[in-house]
């Protein structure tokens, strides 16, 4: 495809994307293809000769769309939201056009510098402590995902701890191995699975602290866990506090956990992947109080701040630890300005990186802070509207406090099996899509307000579907009609 | 920005990207801004109210472009190429429009299934052994970068090794710690820095095997390193062989290394980040002979196969190791079709993932295999044309065999300092951009054929620039005029 063809076909794609998003309500939110559907629709190998644009373009509807789960349908209420905005798409087009690789400042200064400033803009929007801003030892960086942010924080803190313990008479290697074998990281039993994975990757113990009745990690529980591990001769070094857990959007108590980590000299990382975007609203900002105790903080603008995946914002109070820990500098990557600007390759797992700050720049400017706040508020309000609907139907109960855009609920006094059956029926029915969760033995349904174009009528529609299917499930469970749940 | 505005502005961006790439030759390939240039051009915080599209759009030229190093300029000859094609940009627009998160099959079946088939298409184009194709234990996955592929391979092999050694009477934990402390990974001293970083991340020893006079890791050197480590009580477990090293595009001898790894029961990972794309041409495919010994193989279509970053293709002979090693499965990610299709979240570090296989699908179909082969051949031919120019100028010498699109050379019988000075002058001059490398004490210049629209005239132009500046440098070095190199 040459420039001329791109001017034509690129514009067709612009229209296709606009058409798709404008008409998304007419598509089944959860794809219902069977595994292996796609390989039957396309050849077994790549073509020798070029195919026509029209054929490729036409195959989007024939081959791809049947297998797409439409995350931006207002009938999609699964997981947490992922962002999608026209502003971000335009920025991504520019990023793709420039297609520079920003591993060092020199490799494309704008790529690094815009990221530095955008991370400062965001930090100010969240009222992060000044320590996290650029100019001193701190600063922000765009990671791909929250999983990577957690891993980077864990590895940096592991390196800091190994360094601290290597000052012995023993040989470096053996000391490190001994220290490594004693390291223990903390999170709550409600933390995202990526924390446990980060511990596996980093080859350190993971101590999951039992959450309290509100599914929060309490300072006292963390302190007790640390004390017990120290007694065993272990070395506590890292703790992840979650603000807005994936199962139920619970908030660990930063004000309690912070001092415990400080006292124990433990690196505190905050994972606010979903909830973080809400902190741009003054009324939600108190949920972040205690962030001053953190060594690193992360949230995903790609979840709830109108920036398309991937854009996971991470800040360090002292970036030296991560830079020093993994700085392996070959000649072909060195340049004359080293040290005067961040070389972001030292701040992340991969070497290469796209020009992702353009997405932030476009979104923040084309919306402005007020419109982004309004978006968050609207979605939280919709969650509360849904909560009201659940509350007035006595067959149901809301299982967790509705903090932001997630409502957790279940059929009151019904077994996990019956609630599983309800979820299965909802997804088999196909008019809306949701996923379940469970906590302390109780299975529940999660209703997340996701798509940016979700309106009150969509919430009401979803609730009608749920009520209708609940009636069927309750009748069946009374009459003993068996219907094995297919979907967990 | 609503759909209507996007239909207008998205198309303006299409034209901007086409204009940018059509006019890229008029821009200085290496940006010459000073660190901190950008923060002076934009406000210190995000706007409260939305800004006009025209203002944001206009700032691309005012704010961004001065700081861009133009990787797609035919005068850009640094690092290795990174791909950029209109076909891939169109696919990325679609991916951004759909904006699904493909962490499990269920979360968007098309995202997983197209990736499975595209990785099979690619595997067939490279004539990979059948073990690497889907359908059995093997299969491919798109990673973000080669760095991540190396890390994933290392972690999977570490897990496999720990499992093998945990079958003792000792407690699991202590045995693992002891085993961990003895693990040793191998690569050559020419391997990419990401291998050493992967070892740091994975907390294992890295044994850099000295390369031979051709900068290849020989089987005998690897065998000797393994034997010596075993004598010390260490546990060899992982080896990275590089096909097309970054410093000089040297090829480790797979045919020698493979049997050594097999004999020692070591996981062999092949990093062919740059060179891999060339293996679609029958005449370059012999460079991959011996791949049948590998447990995992990786190359970057985003480097040389017209697919925009990020798209790093990785295959496993047995994916079970990586899936089992890091499978941490919470309820909200489970679904009824588990086990019938890959859930790619287990194959990679992050949880979230974009719909990247669309890029491969569009590129492979809109170009076809023959055109992609022609692209590779043309760029290799241009490198040989450049080589000829170097050879006929007696002041220069080619320092390494020209295997693909990279020519390494230096001023004959001149010190490293003088060669550094030449590179500095080239980049200060600004008409072309290159980076250096060094090996076994010798500093040299790397001339990579990068941009897809590079023509013979660009090669000739670059050589004229180099010759002209070499004359200046040689005169200065004879007359003793001092000019400290600024650029390493």
Short mmCIF file of N, CA and C in Angstrom, two decimals, chain A residues 176-271:
data_model
loop_
_atom_site.label_atom_id
_atom_site.label_comp_id
_atom_site.label_asym_id
_atom_site.label_seq_id
_atom_site.Cartn_x
_atom_site.Cartn_y
_atom_site.Cartn_z
N UNK A 176 23.98 -13.08 48.35
CA UNK A 176 22.77 -12.80 47.59
C UNK A 176 21.84 -14.01 47.56
N UNK A 177 22.40 -15.17 47.34
CA UNK A 177 21.58 -16.37 47.27
C UNK A 177 20.88 -16.60 48.60
N UNK A 178 21.60 -16.39 49.67
CA UNK A 178 21.03 -16.58 51.00
C UNK A 178 19.93 -15.55 51.24
N UNK A 179 20.22 -14.30 50.90
CA UNK A 179 19.22 -13.25 51.09
C UNK A 179 18.00 -13.53 50.24
N UNK A 180 18.24 -13.84 48.95
CA UNK A 180 17.14 -14.15 48.04
C UNK A 180 16.20 -15.19 48.65
N UNK A 181 16.78 -16.21 49.25
CA UNK A 181 15.96 -17.32 49.75
C UNK A 181 15.11 -16.90 50.94
N UNK A 182 15.42 -15.73 51.50
CA UNK A 182 14.67 -15.29 52.68
C UNK A 182 13.69 -14.16 52.39
N UNK A 183 13.71 -13.64 51.17
CA UNK A 183 12.88 -12.48 50.85
C UNK A 183 11.39 -12.84 50.85
N UNK A 184 10.60 -11.95 51.39
CA UNK A 184 9.16 -12.18 51.37
C UNK A 184 8.42 -10.89 51.04
N UNK A 185 7.49 -11.02 50.09
CA UNK A 185 6.67 -9.89 49.66
C UNK A 185 5.25 -10.07 50.22
N UNK A 186 4.55 -8.95 50.38
CA UNK A 186 3.21 -8.99 50.97
C UNK A 186 2.16 -8.39 50.03
N UNK A 187 1.02 -9.01 50.05
CA UNK A 187 -0.16 -8.41 49.44
C UNK A 187 -1.35 -9.01 50.16
N UNK A 188 -2.54 -8.54 49.82
CA UNK A 188 -3.70 -9.12 50.49
C UNK A 188 -4.23 -10.28 49.66
N UNK A 189 -5.09 -11.08 50.26
CA UNK A 189 -5.68 -12.19 49.50
C UNK A 189 -6.66 -11.68 48.45
N UNK A 190 -6.89 -10.37 48.41
CA UNK A 190 -7.75 -9.76 47.40
C UNK A 190 -6.95 -9.13 46.26
N UNK A 191 -5.64 -9.14 46.37
CA UNK A 191 -4.80 -8.50 45.34
C UNK A 191 -4.99 -9.18 43.99
N UNK A 192 -4.66 -8.47 42.97
CA UNK A 192 -4.74 -9.00 41.62
C UNK A 192 -3.74 -10.14 41.44
N UNK A 193 -4.13 -11.10 40.61
CA UNK A 193 -3.27 -12.27 40.38
C UNK A 193 -1.87 -11.89 39.89
N UNK A 194 -1.76 -10.70 39.30
CA UNK A 194 -0.45 -10.29 38.79
C UNK A 194 0.58 -10.09 39.90
N UNK A 195 0.13 -9.86 41.13
CA UNK A 195 1.10 -9.71 42.23
C UNK A 195 1.75 -11.06 42.53
N UNK A 196 0.92 -12.09 42.60
CA UNK A 196 1.47 -13.43 42.83
C UNK A 196 2.39 -13.82 41.67
N UNK A 197 2.00 -13.47 40.47
CA UNK A 197 2.84 -13.78 39.31
C UNK A 197 4.17 -13.03 39.39
N UNK A 198 4.13 -11.77 39.81
CA UNK A 198 5.37 -11.01 39.94
C UNK A 198 6.31 -11.69 40.93
N UNK A 199 5.75 -12.22 42.01
CA UNK A 199 6.58 -12.93 43.00
C UNK A 199 7.18 -14.19 42.37
N UNK A 200 6.38 -14.90 41.57
CA UNK A 200 6.90 -16.09 40.88
C UNK A 200 8.05 -15.69 39.93
N UNK A 201 7.81 -14.64 39.14
CA UNK A 201 8.86 -14.18 38.21
C UNK A 201 10.12 -13.78 38.99
N UNK A 202 9.90 -13.05 40.07
CA UNK A 202 11.04 -12.52 40.83
C UNK A 202 11.64 -13.54 41.80
N UNK A 203 11.07 -14.74 41.83
CA UNK A 203 11.58 -15.83 42.67
C UNK A 203 11.64 -15.45 44.15
N UNK A 204 10.57 -14.81 44.61
CA UNK A 204 10.49 -14.49 46.04
C UNK A 204 9.18 -15.03 46.61
N UNK A 205 9.19 -15.28 47.90
CA UNK A 205 7.97 -15.72 48.58
C UNK A 205 6.89 -14.65 48.49
N UNK A 206 5.65 -15.13 48.41
CA UNK A 206 4.50 -14.21 48.43
C UNK A 206 3.65 -14.54 49.66
N UNK A 207 3.56 -13.61 50.57
CA UNK A 207 2.73 -13.82 51.75
C UNK A 207 1.41 -13.06 51.54
N UNK A 208 0.35 -13.84 51.32
CA UNK A 208 -0.95 -13.20 51.12
C UNK A 208 -1.60 -12.99 52.48
N UNK A 209 -1.73 -11.73 52.85
CA UNK A 209 -2.30 -11.40 54.15
C UNK A 209 -3.82 -11.51 54.06
N UNK A 210 -4.41 -12.13 55.06
CA UNK A 210 -5.87 -12.28 55.04
C UNK A 210 -6.54 -10.92 55.18
N UNK A 211 -7.45 -10.66 54.29
CA UNK A 211 -8.17 -9.38 54.36
C UNK A 211 -9.24 -9.45 55.45
N UNK A 212 -9.66 -8.27 55.91
CA UNK A 212 -10.69 -8.25 56.96
C UNK A 212 -12.09 -8.43 56.36
N UNK A 213 -13.10 -8.24 57.17
CA UNK A 213 -14.47 -8.51 56.70
C UNK A 213 -14.89 -7.57 55.58
N UNK A 214 -14.18 -6.45 55.42
CA UNK A 214 -14.46 -5.53 54.32
C UNK A 214 -13.55 -5.77 53.11
N UNK A 215 -12.82 -6.87 53.17
CA UNK A 215 -11.89 -7.24 52.10
C UNK A 215 -10.75 -6.25 51.92
N UNK A 216 -10.42 -5.60 53.02
CA UNK A 216 -9.28 -4.69 53.05
C UNK A 216 -8.14 -5.34 53.82
N UNK A 217 -6.91 -5.02 53.41
CA UNK A 217 -5.76 -5.45 54.20
C UNK A 217 -5.59 -4.40 55.30
N UNK A 218 -5.69 -4.82 56.53
CA UNK A 218 -5.55 -3.91 57.67
C UNK A 218 -4.08 -3.81 58.07
N UNK A 219 -3.71 -2.67 58.62
CA UNK A 219 -2.33 -2.48 59.06
C UNK A 219 -1.92 -3.52 60.09
N UNK A 220 -2.83 -3.83 61.00
CA UNK A 220 -2.49 -4.78 62.07
C UNK A 220 -2.22 -6.18 61.50
N UNK A 221 -2.99 -6.57 60.49
CA UNK A 221 -2.76 -7.90 59.88
C UNK A 221 -1.42 -7.94 59.18
N UNK A 222 -1.10 -6.86 58.48
CA UNK A 222 0.19 -6.80 57.80
C UNK A 222 1.32 -6.84 58.82
N UNK A 223 1.17 -6.06 59.89
CA UNK A 223 2.22 -6.01 60.92
C UNK A 223 2.42 -7.39 61.54
N UNK A 224 1.32 -8.08 61.78
CA UNK A 224 1.42 -9.42 62.37
C UNK A 224 2.13 -10.38 61.42
N UNK A 225 1.81 -10.28 60.14
CA UNK A 225 2.44 -11.15 59.14
C UNK A 225 3.95 -10.90 59.08
N UNK A 226 4.31 -9.62 59.12
CA UNK A 226 5.73 -9.26 59.06
C UNK A 226 6.46 -9.79 60.29
N UNK A 227 5.85 -9.59 61.45
CA UNK A 227 6.48 -10.03 62.71
C UNK A 227 6.69 -11.54 62.69
N UNK A 228 5.67 -12.25 62.25
CA UNK A 228 5.76 -13.71 62.24
C UNK A 228 6.85 -14.18 61.27
N UNK A 229 6.96 -13.52 60.10
CA UNK A 229 7.99 -13.90 59.13
C UNK A 229 9.39 -13.57 59.64
N UNK A 230 9.49 -12.45 60.32
CA UNK A 230 10.81 -12.07 60.86
C UNK A 230 11.27 -13.09 61.89
N UNK A 231 10.32 -13.56 62.67
CA UNK A 231 10.65 -14.58 63.67
C UNK A 231 11.21 -15.83 63.02
N UNK A 232 10.70 -16.11 61.83
CA UNK A 232 11.18 -17.30 61.09
C UNK A 232 12.51 -17.04 60.40
N UNK A 233 13.03 -15.82 60.54
CA UNK A 233 14.31 -15.50 59.92
C UNK A 233 14.18 -14.97 58.50
N UNK A 234 12.96 -14.71 58.07
CA UNK A 234 12.75 -14.20 56.71
C UNK A 234 13.00 -12.69 56.64
N UNK A 235 13.13 -12.19 55.42
CA UNK A 235 13.39 -10.76 55.21
C UNK A 235 12.24 -10.12 54.45
N UNK A 236 11.34 -9.44 55.15
CA UNK A 236 10.25 -8.71 54.47
C UNK A 236 10.84 -7.55 53.69
N UNK A 237 10.41 -7.38 52.42
CA UNK A 237 11.05 -6.33 51.61
C UNK A 237 10.09 -5.54 50.73
N UNK A 238 8.88 -6.03 50.51
CA UNK A 238 8.03 -5.43 49.48
C UNK A 238 6.58 -5.67 49.85
N UNK A 239 5.76 -4.66 49.61
CA UNK A 239 4.34 -4.80 49.89
C UNK A 239 3.52 -4.10 48.81
N UNK A 240 2.50 -4.78 48.32
CA UNK A 240 1.58 -4.16 47.36
C UNK A 240 0.26 -3.87 48.08
N UNK A 241 -0.11 -2.60 48.11
CA UNK A 241 -1.43 -2.23 48.61
C UNK A 241 -2.32 -1.98 47.39
N UNK A 242 -3.54 -2.48 47.45
CA UNK A 242 -4.44 -2.32 46.31
C UNK A 242 -5.52 -1.29 46.64
N UNK A 243 -5.69 -0.36 45.75
CA UNK A 243 -6.80 0.59 45.87
C UNK A 243 -7.80 0.23 44.77
N UNK A 244 -8.88 -0.40 45.16
CA UNK A 244 -9.87 -0.84 44.18
C UNK A 244 -9.54 -2.23 43.67
N UNK A 245 -9.79 -3.25 44.50
CA UNK A 245 -9.43 -4.62 44.11
C UNK A 245 -10.30 -5.09 42.95
N UNK A 246 -9.78 -6.06 42.20
CA UNK A 246 -10.53 -6.56 41.06
C UNK A 246 -11.80 -7.32 41.48
N UNK A 247 -11.75 -8.17 42.51
CA UNK A 247 -12.99 -8.89 42.85
C UNK A 247 -14.14 -7.94 43.24
N UNK A 248 -13.85 -6.93 44.09
CA UNK A 248 -14.98 -6.18 44.66
C UNK A 248 -14.72 -4.69 44.82
N UNK A 249 -13.63 -4.18 44.26
CA UNK A 249 -13.28 -2.77 44.37
C UNK A 249 -13.14 -2.33 45.84
N UNK A 250 -12.45 -3.16 46.63
CA UNK A 250 -12.15 -2.79 48.01
C UNK A 250 -10.84 -1.99 48.05
N UNK A 251 -10.68 -1.23 49.12
CA UNK A 251 -9.50 -0.37 49.25
C UNK A 251 -8.70 -0.76 50.50
N UNK A 252 -7.46 -1.18 50.28
CA UNK A 252 -6.60 -1.42 51.44
C UNK A 252 -6.37 -0.11 52.17
N UNK A 253 -6.17 -0.22 53.46
CA UNK A 253 -6.03 1.00 54.26
C UNK A 253 -4.60 1.54 54.21
N UNK A 254 -4.38 2.47 53.28
CA UNK A 254 -3.03 3.05 53.12
C UNK A 254 -2.54 3.71 54.39
N UNK A 255 -3.45 4.38 55.07
CA UNK A 255 -3.08 5.14 56.29
C UNK A 255 -2.55 4.21 57.38
N UNK A 256 -3.02 2.97 57.34
CA UNK A 256 -2.52 1.98 58.31
C UNK A 256 -1.29 1.25 57.77
N UNK A 257 -1.37 0.88 56.50
CA UNK A 257 -0.29 0.06 55.91
C UNK A 257 0.99 0.87 55.74
N UNK A 258 0.82 2.13 55.37
CA UNK A 258 1.97 3.00 55.13
C UNK A 258 2.96 3.01 56.29
N UNK A 259 2.50 3.37 57.49
CA UNK A 259 3.43 3.42 58.63
C UNK A 259 4.06 2.05 58.94
N UNK A 260 3.28 0.99 58.73
CA UNK A 260 3.83 -0.36 58.99
C UNK A 260 5.01 -0.62 58.05
N UNK A 261 4.84 -0.27 56.77
CA UNK A 261 5.92 -0.48 55.79
C UNK A 261 7.12 0.42 56.11
N UNK A 262 6.82 1.64 56.48
CA UNK A 262 7.90 2.58 56.81
C UNK A 262 8.73 2.05 57.98
N UNK A 263 8.03 1.61 59.00
CA UNK A 263 8.67 1.08 60.21
C UNK A 263 9.54 -0.13 59.86
N UNK A 264 9.04 -0.98 58.96
CA UNK A 264 9.77 -2.21 58.63
C UNK A 264 10.74 -2.02 57.46
N UNK A 265 10.84 -0.79 56.97
CA UNK A 265 11.71 -0.49 55.82
C UNK A 265 11.38 -1.37 54.61
N UNK A 266 10.10 -1.42 54.32
CA UNK A 266 9.60 -2.22 53.20
C UNK A 266 9.15 -1.28 52.07
N UNK A 267 9.49 -1.65 50.84
CA UNK A 267 9.05 -0.87 49.67
C UNK A 267 7.54 -1.02 49.54
N UNK A 268 6.84 0.10 49.55
CA UNK A 268 5.39 0.05 49.39
C UNK A 268 5.01 0.46 47.97
N UNK A 269 4.37 -0.48 47.27
CA UNK A 269 3.87 -0.19 45.93
C UNK A 269 2.35 -0.15 45.98
N UNK A 270 1.78 0.85 45.34
CA UNK A 270 0.32 0.96 45.31
C UNK A 270 -0.19 0.59 43.92
N UNK A 271 -1.08 -0.37 43.87
CA UNK A 271 -1.73 -0.77 42.63
C UNK A 271 -3.16 -0.22 42.64
#
